């Protein structure tokens, strides 16, 4: 947001002067996202006074955009009547998202001041597995019976739409709430007012829906594939229980991308922000993989120890080891990154494995040949050694690049096949594995051509 510092100065000045009306007027002219950012930026002691100034409908929207720590802090400080008003105005999915992150004492207080029906729904939502569609859906949607006329449907939307998360797409059900179809709001507005909803809704065969227990990453793929603003969620009997809107899908994509980056860096995934995570928790997330990689590095050392005599006779061989391992690791990382992304966005399927291998063999051959020729020139200019040593190093590089490409494209697909996250097969893990394989190839060639 532009001029954030100027706005903060104005707000601090109004707070100090006690000009509540002017403060309210200034804040209500801003976007709710910007108001949330301002509350995060101001002094902690000023957050509650600023939050209390907001009209109740705006305060509920602002609350949904605040950081979890700030939300918990405000809930602890506001009185019971304010908490009840806040909960009445909040969308159910925002309330559930908030409760999933805060301490148990805050959850207890919120549930104690929720309406009985809302409390029942919140408890039901909290029982859904964290990574499934049910955990991110909302029940604030427009439902229309197929027996409604267009005029009745529009009147229903006018009566209930203010409390719904979206009215752009309405969902059509029968009396038992079985999902039958959907209808865009525009179609209702443009059709004859006496036409039945059942006659103008989109064909059931074209209706896209997800189950409450479907993985939320799969739901995100469906929303992206079909360019949906929302997707209906049904139970095992095809009864409509909620919808997932695109703003929640964006959050899922962000969380999944962050998790993949952490796995690719051999970190245990964490739900907390870096600056809000304790030192011991950060260390705990990193130590397991560091230990695994350290132990696996022992095998690399053992390979080197087995060829000490060979290395002592050819100094250039020793000097080339870091370059060879680095090149093979980089080559493997390049294709593994492409594979992980391709699998994540659906560009590559398991059945494409042999096509990928055939393509990468050709790519690797070209890369390896170019690097091998360039390496002979590099060693001639900068290294002491004989032509046969230069040849062995370059030949080892050629084969190391080919093997690295094959392993880099195979491991993510193997992970997908055994239902692991392909992102695990990247970064330090693949580099350590390739170090061992590269050195084995290197010393085997050296033994054949130099001894």
Short mmCIF file of C-alpha atoms in Angstrom, two decimals:
data_model
loop_
_atom_site.label_atom_id
_atom_site.label_comp_id
_atom_site.label_asym_id
_atom_site.label_seq_id
_atom_site.Cartn_x
_atom_site.Cartn_y
_atom_site.Cartn_z
CA UNK A 1 0.00 0.00 0.00
CA UNK A 2 1.29 3.44 -0.92
CA UNK A 3 1.93 6.10 1.73
CA UNK A 4 1.69 3.57 4.57
CA UNK A 5 4.10 5.58 6.70
CA UNK A 6 2.05 8.74 6.22
CA UNK A 7 -1.14 6.92 7.18
CA UNK A 8 0.51 5.49 10.28
CA UNK A 9 1.59 8.98 11.33
CA UNK A 10 -1.97 10.29 10.85
CA UNK A 11 -3.47 7.41 12.82
CA UNK A 12 -0.99 7.75 15.68
CA UNK A 13 -1.72 11.47 15.83
CA UNK A 14 -5.50 10.88 15.93
CA UNK A 15 -5.07 8.25 18.67
CA UNK A 16 -3.01 10.61 20.81
CA UNK A 17 -5.55 13.42 20.37
CA UNK A 18 -8.46 11.08 21.07
CA UNK A 19 -10.25 12.06 17.84
CA UNK A 20 -12.26 8.84 17.52
CA UNK A 21 -14.71 10.05 14.87
CA UNK A 22 -11.93 11.24 12.58
CA UNK A 23 -10.07 7.97 13.10
CA UNK A 24 -13.14 5.94 12.23
CA UNK A 25 -13.76 8.02 9.11
CA UNK A 26 -10.17 7.62 7.96
CA UNK A 27 -10.13 3.85 8.48
CA UNK A 28 -13.48 3.11 6.84
CA UNK A 29 -12.24 4.69 3.61
CA UNK A 30 -9.47 2.09 3.36
CA UNK A 31 -9.51 -1.47 2.06
CA UNK A 32 -9.90 -4.08 4.82
CA UNK A 33 -6.56 -5.66 3.85
CA UNK A 34 -4.83 -2.30 4.30
CA UNK A 35 -6.55 -1.76 7.65
CA UNK A 36 -5.24 -5.14 8.82
CA UNK A 37 -1.73 -4.16 7.72
CA UNK A 38 -2.01 -0.89 9.66
CA UNK A 39 -3.09 -2.72 12.83
CA UNK A 40 -0.08 -5.00 12.47
CA UNK A 41 2.25 -2.01 12.06
CA UNK A 42 1.06 0.22 14.92
CA UNK A 43 2.13 -0.08 18.55
CA UNK A 44 0.76 -3.13 20.32
CA UNK A 45 -0.98 -0.97 22.93
CA UNK A 46 -2.89 0.89 20.17
CA UNK A 47 -4.22 -2.18 18.37
CA UNK A 48 -7.30 -2.71 20.50
CA UNK A 49 -8.43 0.97 20.44
CA UNK A 50 -8.08 1.04 16.65
CA UNK A 51 -9.90 -2.28 16.25
CA UNK A 52 -12.75 -1.10 18.48
CA UNK A 53 -13.22 2.01 16.34
CA UNK A 54 -14.13 -0.07 13.28
CA UNK A 55 -17.80 -0.75 12.45
CA UNK A 56 -18.69 -4.35 13.36
CA UNK A 57 -19.10 -5.57 9.77
CA UNK A 58 -15.71 -4.15 8.77
CA UNK A 59 -13.99 -5.35 11.94
CA UNK A 60 -14.94 -8.96 11.16
CA UNK A 61 -13.39 -8.74 7.68
CA UNK A 62 -10.27 -7.03 9.04
CA UNK A 63 -9.93 -9.68 11.76
CA UNK A 64 -9.75 -12.43 9.11
CA UNK A 65 -6.68 -10.79 7.54
CA UNK A 66 -4.72 -10.29 10.77
CA UNK A 67 -1.81 -12.50 11.81
CA UNK A 68 -2.77 -15.35 14.13
CA UNK A 69 -0.85 -13.87 17.07
CA UNK A 70 -2.65 -10.55 16.68
CA UNK A 71 -6.02 -12.30 16.44
CA UNK A 72 -5.37 -14.23 19.65
CA UNK A 73 -4.20 -11.05 21.37
CA UNK A 74 -7.38 -9.15 20.43
CA UNK A 75 -9.65 -12.03 21.50
CA UNK A 76 -7.99 -12.06 24.91
CA UNK A 77 -8.53 -8.29 25.35
CA UNK A 78 -12.06 -7.71 24.05
CA UNK A 79 -15.04 -8.29 26.33
CA UNK A 80 -17.62 -11.06 25.93
CA UNK A 81 -20.20 -8.90 24.17
CA UNK A 82 -17.61 -7.72 21.62
CA UNK A 83 -16.48 -11.29 21.03
CA UNK A 84 -20.03 -12.47 20.37
CA UNK A 85 -20.63 -9.63 17.90
CA UNK A 86 -17.35 -10.43 16.13
CA UNK A 87 -18.21 -14.12 15.82
CA UNK A 88 -21.69 -13.29 14.49
CA UNK A 89 -20.17 -11.23 11.67
CA UNK A 90 -17.33 -13.60 10.71
CA UNK A 91 -17.63 -16.20 8.00
CA UNK A 92 -17.47 -19.72 9.38
CA UNK A 93 -14.38 -20.75 7.41
CA UNK A 94 -12.47 -17.71 8.70
CA UNK A 95 -13.44 -18.64 12.26
CA UNK A 96 -12.26 -22.22 11.76
CA UNK A 97 -8.97 -21.09 10.18
CA UNK A 98 -8.37 -18.85 13.20
CA UNK A 99 -9.19 -21.55 15.75
CA UNK A 100 -6.88 -24.08 14.10
CA UNK A 101 -3.87 -21.88 14.87
CA UNK A 102 -4.51 -20.37 18.32
CA UNK A 103 -3.90 -21.81 21.83
CA UNK A 104 -6.50 -24.05 23.46
CA UNK A 105 -7.61 -21.41 25.99
CA UNK A 106 -8.54 -19.03 23.14
CA UNK A 107 -10.46 -21.81 21.36
CA UNK A 108 -12.36 -22.57 24.56
CA UNK A 109 -13.39 -18.94 25.02
CA UNK A 110 -14.48 -18.55 21.39
CA UNK A 111 -16.57 -21.72 21.47
CA UNK A 112 -18.13 -20.67 24.77
CA UNK A 113 -19.42 -17.46 23.19
CA UNK A 114 -20.52 -18.93 19.86
CA UNK A 115 -24.17 -19.58 19.13
CA UNK A 116 -25.10 -23.25 19.71
CA UNK A 117 -25.59 -23.96 16.01
CA UNK A 118 -22.34 -22.20 15.10
CA UNK A 119 -20.49 -24.09 17.84
CA UNK A 120 -21.76 -27.38 16.43
CA UNK A 121 -20.58 -26.46 12.93
CA UNK A 122 -17.19 -25.24 14.15
CA UNK A 123 -16.58 -28.47 16.04
CA UNK A 124 -17.52 -30.45 12.94
CA UNK A 125 -15.10 -28.46 10.78
CA UNK A 126 -12.29 -28.81 13.31
CA UNK A 127 -12.60 -32.60 13.11
CA UNK A 128 -11.81 -32.70 9.40
CA UNK A 129 -8.22 -33.73 8.58
CA UNK A 130 -6.06 -30.66 8.06
CA UNK A 131 -5.22 -31.38 4.42
CA UNK A 132 -8.70 -32.27 3.17
CA UNK A 133 -11.33 -30.20 1.37
CA UNK A 134 -13.66 -30.16 4.39
CA UNK A 135 -11.12 -28.24 6.47
CA UNK A 136 -11.09 -25.23 4.11
CA UNK A 137 -14.70 -25.11 2.92
CA UNK A 138 -17.36 -22.63 4.00
CA UNK A 139 -21.08 -23.20 4.37
CA UNK A 140 -21.91 -19.58 3.47
CA UNK A 141 -23.18 -20.27 -0.06
CA UNK A 142 -26.35 -19.70 -2.04
CA UNK A 143 -28.53 -22.81 -2.35
CA UNK A 144 -31.55 -22.80 -4.64
CA UNK A 145 -34.21 -25.47 -5.06
CA UNK A 146 -34.76 -26.56 -8.63
CA UNK A 147 -38.49 -25.85 -8.19
CA UNK A 148 -37.85 -22.11 -7.67
CA UNK A 149 -38.69 -19.69 -10.43
CA UNK A 150 -36.03 -17.18 -11.44
CA UNK A 151 -37.93 -14.44 -9.59
CA UNK A 152 -38.08 -16.54 -6.41
CA UNK A 153 -34.40 -17.37 -6.71
CA UNK A 154 -33.42 -13.70 -7.02
CA UNK A 155 -35.59 -12.85 -4.02
CA UNK A 156 -33.88 -15.63 -2.04
CA UNK A 157 -30.48 -14.20 -2.94
CA UNK A 158 -31.56 -10.72 -1.84
CA UNK A 159 -32.68 -12.06 1.54
CA UNK A 160 -29.69 -14.25 2.29
CA UNK A 161 -26.88 -13.06 0.01
CA UNK A 162 -25.47 -10.52 2.45
CA UNK A 163 -24.32 -13.39 4.70
CA UNK A 164 -22.86 -15.47 1.89
CA UNK A 165 -19.21 -15.59 0.90
CA UNK A 166 -20.06 -15.44 -2.80
CA UNK A 167 -23.24 -15.07 -4.87
CA UNK A 168 -21.69 -15.24 -8.34
CA UNK A 169 -22.45 -18.95 -8.62
CA UNK A 170 -25.55 -20.48 -7.02
CA UNK A 171 -25.90 -24.21 -6.39
CA UNK A 172 -29.08 -26.11 -7.14
CA UNK A 173 -30.31 -28.90 -4.87
CA UNK A 174 -33.39 -31.03 -4.36
CA UNK A 175 -35.34 -31.21 -1.11
CA UNK A 176 -32.78 -33.65 0.37
CA UNK A 177 -29.93 -31.23 -0.49
CA UNK A 178 -28.47 -33.49 -3.19
CA UNK A 179 -26.36 -31.39 -5.54
CA UNK A 180 -27.98 -31.32 -8.99
CA UNK A 181 -26.33 -28.43 -10.78
CA UNK A 182 -25.19 -24.83 -10.64
CA UNK A 183 -26.36 -21.57 -12.12
CA UNK A 184 -24.44 -18.31 -12.59
CA UNK A 185 -26.09 -15.23 -11.12
CA UNK A 186 -25.96 -13.59 -14.56
CA UNK A 187 -28.18 -16.34 -16.00
CA UNK A 188 -30.81 -15.67 -13.33
CA UNK A 189 -30.78 -11.96 -14.02
CA UNK A 190 -31.16 -12.34 -17.80
CA UNK A 191 -33.72 -15.14 -18.04
CA UNK A 192 -37.52 -14.93 -17.89
CA UNK A 193 -38.62 -14.43 -14.28
CA UNK A 194 -41.10 -17.33 -14.49
CA UNK A 195 -38.59 -19.84 -15.79
CA UNK A 196 -37.71 -22.65 -13.36
CA UNK A 197 -34.24 -22.87 -11.88
CA UNK A 198 -34.17 -26.58 -12.83
CA UNK A 199 -34.61 -25.65 -16.49
CA UNK A 200 -31.88 -23.04 -16.66
CA UNK A 201 -29.21 -24.57 -14.41
CA UNK A 202 -26.10 -26.02 -16.00
CA UNK A 203 -26.30 -29.68 -16.99
CA UNK A 204 -25.51 -32.08 -14.17
CA UNK A 205 -23.00 -33.86 -16.41
CA UNK A 206 -20.92 -30.67 -16.50
CA UNK A 207 -21.05 -30.04 -12.75
CA UNK A 208 -17.65 -30.14 -11.06
CA UNK A 209 -17.58 -30.96 -7.35
CA UNK A 210 -15.20 -32.40 -4.73
CA UNK A 211 -15.67 -34.64 -1.73
CA UNK A 212 -15.14 -33.43 1.83
CA UNK A 213 -12.20 -35.83 2.25
CA UNK A 214 -10.45 -35.03 -1.04
CA UNK A 215 -6.91 -33.72 -0.66
CA UNK A 216 -6.94 -29.92 -0.77
CA UNK A 217 -4.00 -29.88 -3.19
CA UNK A 218 -6.12 -31.90 -5.64
CA UNK A 219 -8.96 -29.41 -5.12
CA UNK A 220 -6.57 -26.57 -5.99
CA UNK A 221 -5.66 -28.40 -9.22
CA UNK A 222 -9.35 -28.73 -10.13
CA UNK A 223 -10.05 -25.03 -9.49
CA UNK A 224 -7.03 -24.08 -11.60
CA UNK A 225 -7.88 -26.50 -14.41
CA UNK A 226 -11.47 -25.30 -14.80
CA UNK A 227 -10.90 -21.61 -13.88
CA UNK A 228 -13.50 -21.72 -11.09
CA UNK A 229 -14.32 -18.96 -8.62
CA UNK A 230 -15.72 -21.58 -6.26
CA UNK A 231 -16.18 -25.35 -6.20
CA UNK A 232 -18.99 -27.21 -4.35
CA UNK A 233 -18.12 -29.76 -1.68
CA UNK A 234 -20.32 -32.83 -1.26
CA UNK A 235 -20.43 -35.75 1.15
CA UNK A 236 -20.42 -39.44 0.21
CA UNK A 237 -24.14 -39.25 -0.60
CA UNK A 238 -23.66 -36.28 -2.95
CA UNK A 239 -25.32 -33.85 -0.53
CA UNK A 240 -24.06 -30.28 -0.72
CA UNK A 241 -22.23 -29.42 2.50
CA UNK A 242 -20.19 -26.37 1.50
CA UNK A 243 -18.08 -24.59 -1.09
CA UNK A 244 -14.42 -23.68 -1.42
CA UNK A 245 -13.75 -20.22 -2.82
CA UNK A 246 -10.75 -19.16 -4.89
CA UNK A 247 -9.26 -17.00 -2.09
CA UNK A 248 -8.90 -20.14 0.06
CA UNK A 249 -7.38 -21.98 -2.91
CA UNK A 250 -4.73 -19.24 -3.23
CA UNK A 251 -3.82 -19.83 0.43
CA UNK A 252 -3.55 -23.57 -0.20
CA UNK A 253 -1.27 -23.03 -3.21
CA UNK A 254 0.95 -20.71 -1.16
CA UNK A 255 1.18 -23.20 1.72
CA UNK A 256 1.89 -26.17 -0.56
CA UNK A 257 4.54 -24.23 -2.49
CA UNK A 258 6.23 -23.22 0.75
CA UNK A 259 6.16 -26.83 1.95
CA UNK A 260 7.69 -28.04 -1.32
CA UNK A 261 10.50 -25.48 -1.07
CA UNK A 262 11.24 -26.62 2.48
CA UNK A 263 11.33 -30.27 1.45
CA UNK A 264 13.56 -29.49 -1.54
CA UNK A 265 15.99 -27.84 0.89
CA UNK A 266 15.81 -30.91 3.17
CA UNK A 267 13.91 -29.08 5.90
CA UNK A 268 11.04 -30.48 7.92
CA UNK A 269 7.94 -28.45 6.89
CA UNK A 270 6.81 -25.83 9.41
CA UNK A 271 3.51 -23.96 9.64
CA UNK A 272 5.06 -20.97 11.39
CA UNK A 273 6.78 -17.93 9.93
CA UNK A 274 10.57 -17.86 10.21
CA UNK A 275 10.80 -14.87 12.57
CA UNK A 276 8.05 -16.32 14.79
CA UNK A 277 9.67 -19.74 15.10
CA UNK A 278 11.93 -20.49 18.05
CA UNK A 279 15.61 -21.35 17.67
CA UNK A 280 15.18 -24.87 19.02
CA UNK A 281 12.22 -25.55 16.71
CA UNK A 282 14.26 -24.38 13.71
CA UNK A 283 17.15 -26.61 14.77
CA UNK A 284 14.78 -29.55 15.27
CA UNK A 285 13.44 -29.10 11.72
CA UNK A 286 16.94 -29.17 10.25
CA UNK A 287 18.91 -31.69 12.31
CA UNK A 288 17.29 -34.95 11.01
CA UNK A 289 18.15 -34.35 7.37
CA UNK A 290 21.57 -32.93 8.25
CA UNK A 291 22.33 -36.13 10.16
CA UNK A 292 21.12 -38.31 7.27
CA UNK A 293 23.18 -36.35 4.75
CA UNK A 294 26.24 -36.36 7.01
CA UNK A 295 26.06 -40.13 7.47
CA UNK A 296 25.50 -40.70 3.76
CA UNK A 297 28.55 -38.54 3.09
CA UNK A 298 30.57 -41.18 4.94
CA UNK A 299 30.09 -43.51 1.98
CA UNK A 300 31.54 -40.87 -0.32
CA UNK A 301 34.59 -40.70 1.91
CA UNK A 302 34.93 -44.50 1.87
CA UNK A 303 34.94 -44.47 -1.93
CA UNK A 304 37.76 -41.91 -1.94
CA UNK A 305 39.75 -43.92 0.65
CA UNK A 306 39.64 -46.96 -1.61
CA UNK A 307 41.57 -45.13 -4.32
CA UNK A 308 44.23 -43.32 -2.26
CA UNK A 309 47.05 -44.98 -4.19
CA UNK A 310 45.60 -43.90 -7.52
CA UNK A 311 45.06 -40.33 -6.31
CA UNK A 312 48.57 -40.03 -4.93
CA UNK A 313 50.00 -40.72 -8.38
CA UNK A 314 47.79 -38.22 -10.22
CA UNK A 315 47.34 -34.88 -8.47
CA UNK A 316 45.04 -33.62 -11.24
CA UNK A 317 42.56 -36.38 -10.41
CA UNK A 318 42.22 -35.14 -6.83
CA UNK A 319 41.90 -31.51 -7.93
CA UNK A 320 39.06 -32.41 -10.34
CA UNK A 321 36.88 -34.22 -7.80
CA UNK A 322 35.00 -31.15 -6.44
CA UNK A 323 34.34 -29.91 -9.97
CA UNK A 324 32.98 -33.29 -11.10
CA UNK A 325 30.71 -33.71 -8.06
CA UNK A 326 29.47 -30.14 -8.36
CA UNK A 327 28.67 -30.52 -12.06
CA UNK A 328 26.79 -33.80 -11.65
CA UNK A 329 24.86 -32.39 -8.68
CA UNK A 330 23.87 -29.32 -10.68
CA UNK A 331 22.84 -31.44 -13.66
CA UNK A 332 20.66 -33.65 -11.47
CA UNK A 333 19.15 -30.68 -9.68
CA UNK A 334 18.17 -29.04 -12.98
CA UNK A 335 16.03 -31.93 -14.20
CA UNK A 336 14.69 -32.88 -10.76
CA UNK A 337 13.38 -29.32 -10.33
CA UNK A 338 11.65 -29.48 -13.72
CA UNK A 339 10.20 -32.89 -12.89
CA UNK A 340 8.91 -31.82 -9.47
CA UNK A 341 7.21 -28.78 -10.97
CA UNK A 342 5.80 -30.80 -13.88
CA UNK A 343 4.34 -33.41 -11.54
CA UNK A 344 2.93 -30.72 -9.24
CA UNK A 345 1.07 -28.84 -12.00
CA UNK A 346 0.02 -31.94 -13.92
CA UNK A 347 2.22 -31.38 -16.98
CA UNK A 348 3.94 -34.75 -16.42
CA UNK A 349 2.21 -38.01 -15.49
CA UNK A 350 3.63 -41.36 -14.39
CA UNK A 351 2.91 -42.79 -17.84
CA UNK A 352 5.27 -40.19 -19.37
CA UNK A 353 8.34 -41.69 -17.69
CA UNK A 354 9.91 -43.33 -20.74
CA UNK A 355 9.28 -40.27 -22.89
CA UNK A 356 11.05 -38.15 -20.28
CA UNK A 357 13.96 -40.60 -20.05
CA UNK A 358 14.41 -40.68 -23.84
CA UNK A 359 14.39 -36.89 -24.02
CA UNK A 360 16.79 -36.46 -21.09
CA UNK A 361 19.22 -39.00 -22.56
CA UNK A 362 19.57 -36.80 -25.62
CA UNK A 363 19.78 -33.61 -23.56
CA UNK A 364 22.38 -35.19 -21.26
CA UNK A 365 24.48 -36.41 -24.18
CA UNK A 366 24.64 -32.90 -25.64
CA UNK A 367 25.38 -31.28 -22.25
CA UNK A 368 27.96 -33.90 -21.34
CA UNK A 369 29.74 -33.62 -24.69
CA UNK A 370 29.95 -29.83 -24.52
CA UNK A 371 31.12 -29.88 -20.90
CA UNK A 372 33.66 -32.60 -21.61
CA UNK A 373 35.24 -30.72 -24.50
CA UNK A 374 35.27 -27.48 -22.49
CA UNK A 375 36.89 -29.33 -19.58
CA UNK A 376 39.82 -30.51 -21.71
CA UNK A 377 40.52 -26.87 -22.60
CA UNK A 378 40.12 -25.81 -18.95
CA UNK A 379 42.54 -28.45 -17.66
CA UNK A 380 45.06 -27.72 -20.42
CA UNK A 381 45.15 -24.05 -19.37
CA UNK A 382 44.94 -24.33 -15.60
CA UNK A 383 46.00 -27.84 -14.49
CA UNK A 384 49.20 -29.83 -14.42
CA UNK A 385 48.76 -33.25 -15.94
CA UNK A 386 48.87 -35.40 -19.02
CA UNK A 387 46.41 -35.68 -21.90
CA UNK A 388 45.22 -39.10 -20.73
CA UNK A 389 44.29 -37.61 -17.33
CA UNK A 390 42.36 -34.81 -19.09
CA UNK A 391 40.57 -37.45 -21.16
CA UNK A 392 39.59 -39.52 -18.11
CA UNK A 393 38.19 -36.48 -16.26
CA UNK A 394 36.20 -35.34 -19.30
CA UNK A 395 34.90 -38.84 -20.01
CA UNK A 396 33.87 -39.17 -16.37
CA UNK A 397 32.05 -35.85 -16.65
CA UNK A 398 30.21 -37.02 -19.77
CA UNK A 399 28.92 -40.18 -18.06
CA UNK A 400 28.27 -38.38 -14.75
CA UNK A 401 26.01 -35.84 -16.47
CA UNK A 402 24.07 -38.63 -18.21
CA UNK A 403 23.60 -40.57 -14.97
CA UNK A 404 22.68 -37.38 -13.09
CA UNK A 405 19.97 -36.52 -15.62
CA UNK A 406 18.55 -40.05 -15.48
CA UNK A 407 18.49 -40.13 -11.69
CA UNK A 408 17.15 -36.57 -11.51
CA UNK A 409 14.16 -37.45 -13.68
CA UNK A 410 13.59 -40.91 -12.18
CA UNK A 411 13.56 -40.19 -8.43
CA UNK A 412 10.63 -37.69 -8.40
CA UNK A 413 8.54 -40.09 -10.51
CA UNK A 414 9.48 -42.98 -8.21
CA UNK A 415 8.40 -40.88 -5.21
CA UNK A 416 5.09 -40.15 -6.90
CA UNK A 417 4.63 -43.84 -7.70
CA UNK A 418 5.04 -44.88 -4.04
CA UNK A 419 2.88 -41.95 -2.88
CA UNK A 420 5.65 -39.78 -1.45
CA UNK A 421 6.05 -36.08 -2.13
CA UNK A 422 8.33 -35.69 -5.21
CA UNK A 423 9.82 -32.57 -3.58
CA UNK A 424 11.71 -34.89 -1.22
CA UNK A 425 13.84 -36.03 -4.17
CA UNK A 426 15.70 -32.79 -4.65
CA UNK A 427 18.38 -30.54 -3.24
CA UNK A 428 20.93 -32.03 -0.83
CA UNK A 429 19.50 -35.55 -1.06
CA UNK A 430 20.03 -35.96 -4.79
CA UNK A 431 23.39 -34.16 -4.63
CA UNK A 432 24.70 -36.56 -1.98
CA UNK A 433 23.54 -39.58 -3.95
CA UNK A 434 25.12 -38.26 -7.14
CA UNK A 435 28.41 -37.55 -5.35
CA UNK A 436 28.79 -41.26 -4.58
CA UNK A 437 27.80 -42.37 -8.08
CA UNK A 438 30.01 -39.77 -9.79
CA UNK A 439 33.08 -40.75 -7.79
CA UNK A 440 32.45 -44.43 -8.50
CA UNK A 441 32.30 -43.71 -12.24
CA UNK A 442 35.33 -41.45 -12.01
CA UNK A 443 37.60 -43.93 -10.24
CA UNK A 444 36.43 -46.85 -12.36
CA UNK A 445 37.43 -44.98 -15.55
CA UNK A 446 40.71 -43.83 -13.99
CA UNK A 447 41.53 -47.43 -13.04
CA UNK A 448 40.86 -48.65 -16.58
CA UNK A 449 42.74 -45.92 -18.48
CA UNK A 450 45.52 -44.85 -16.10
CA UNK A 451 46.69 -48.00 -14.38
#
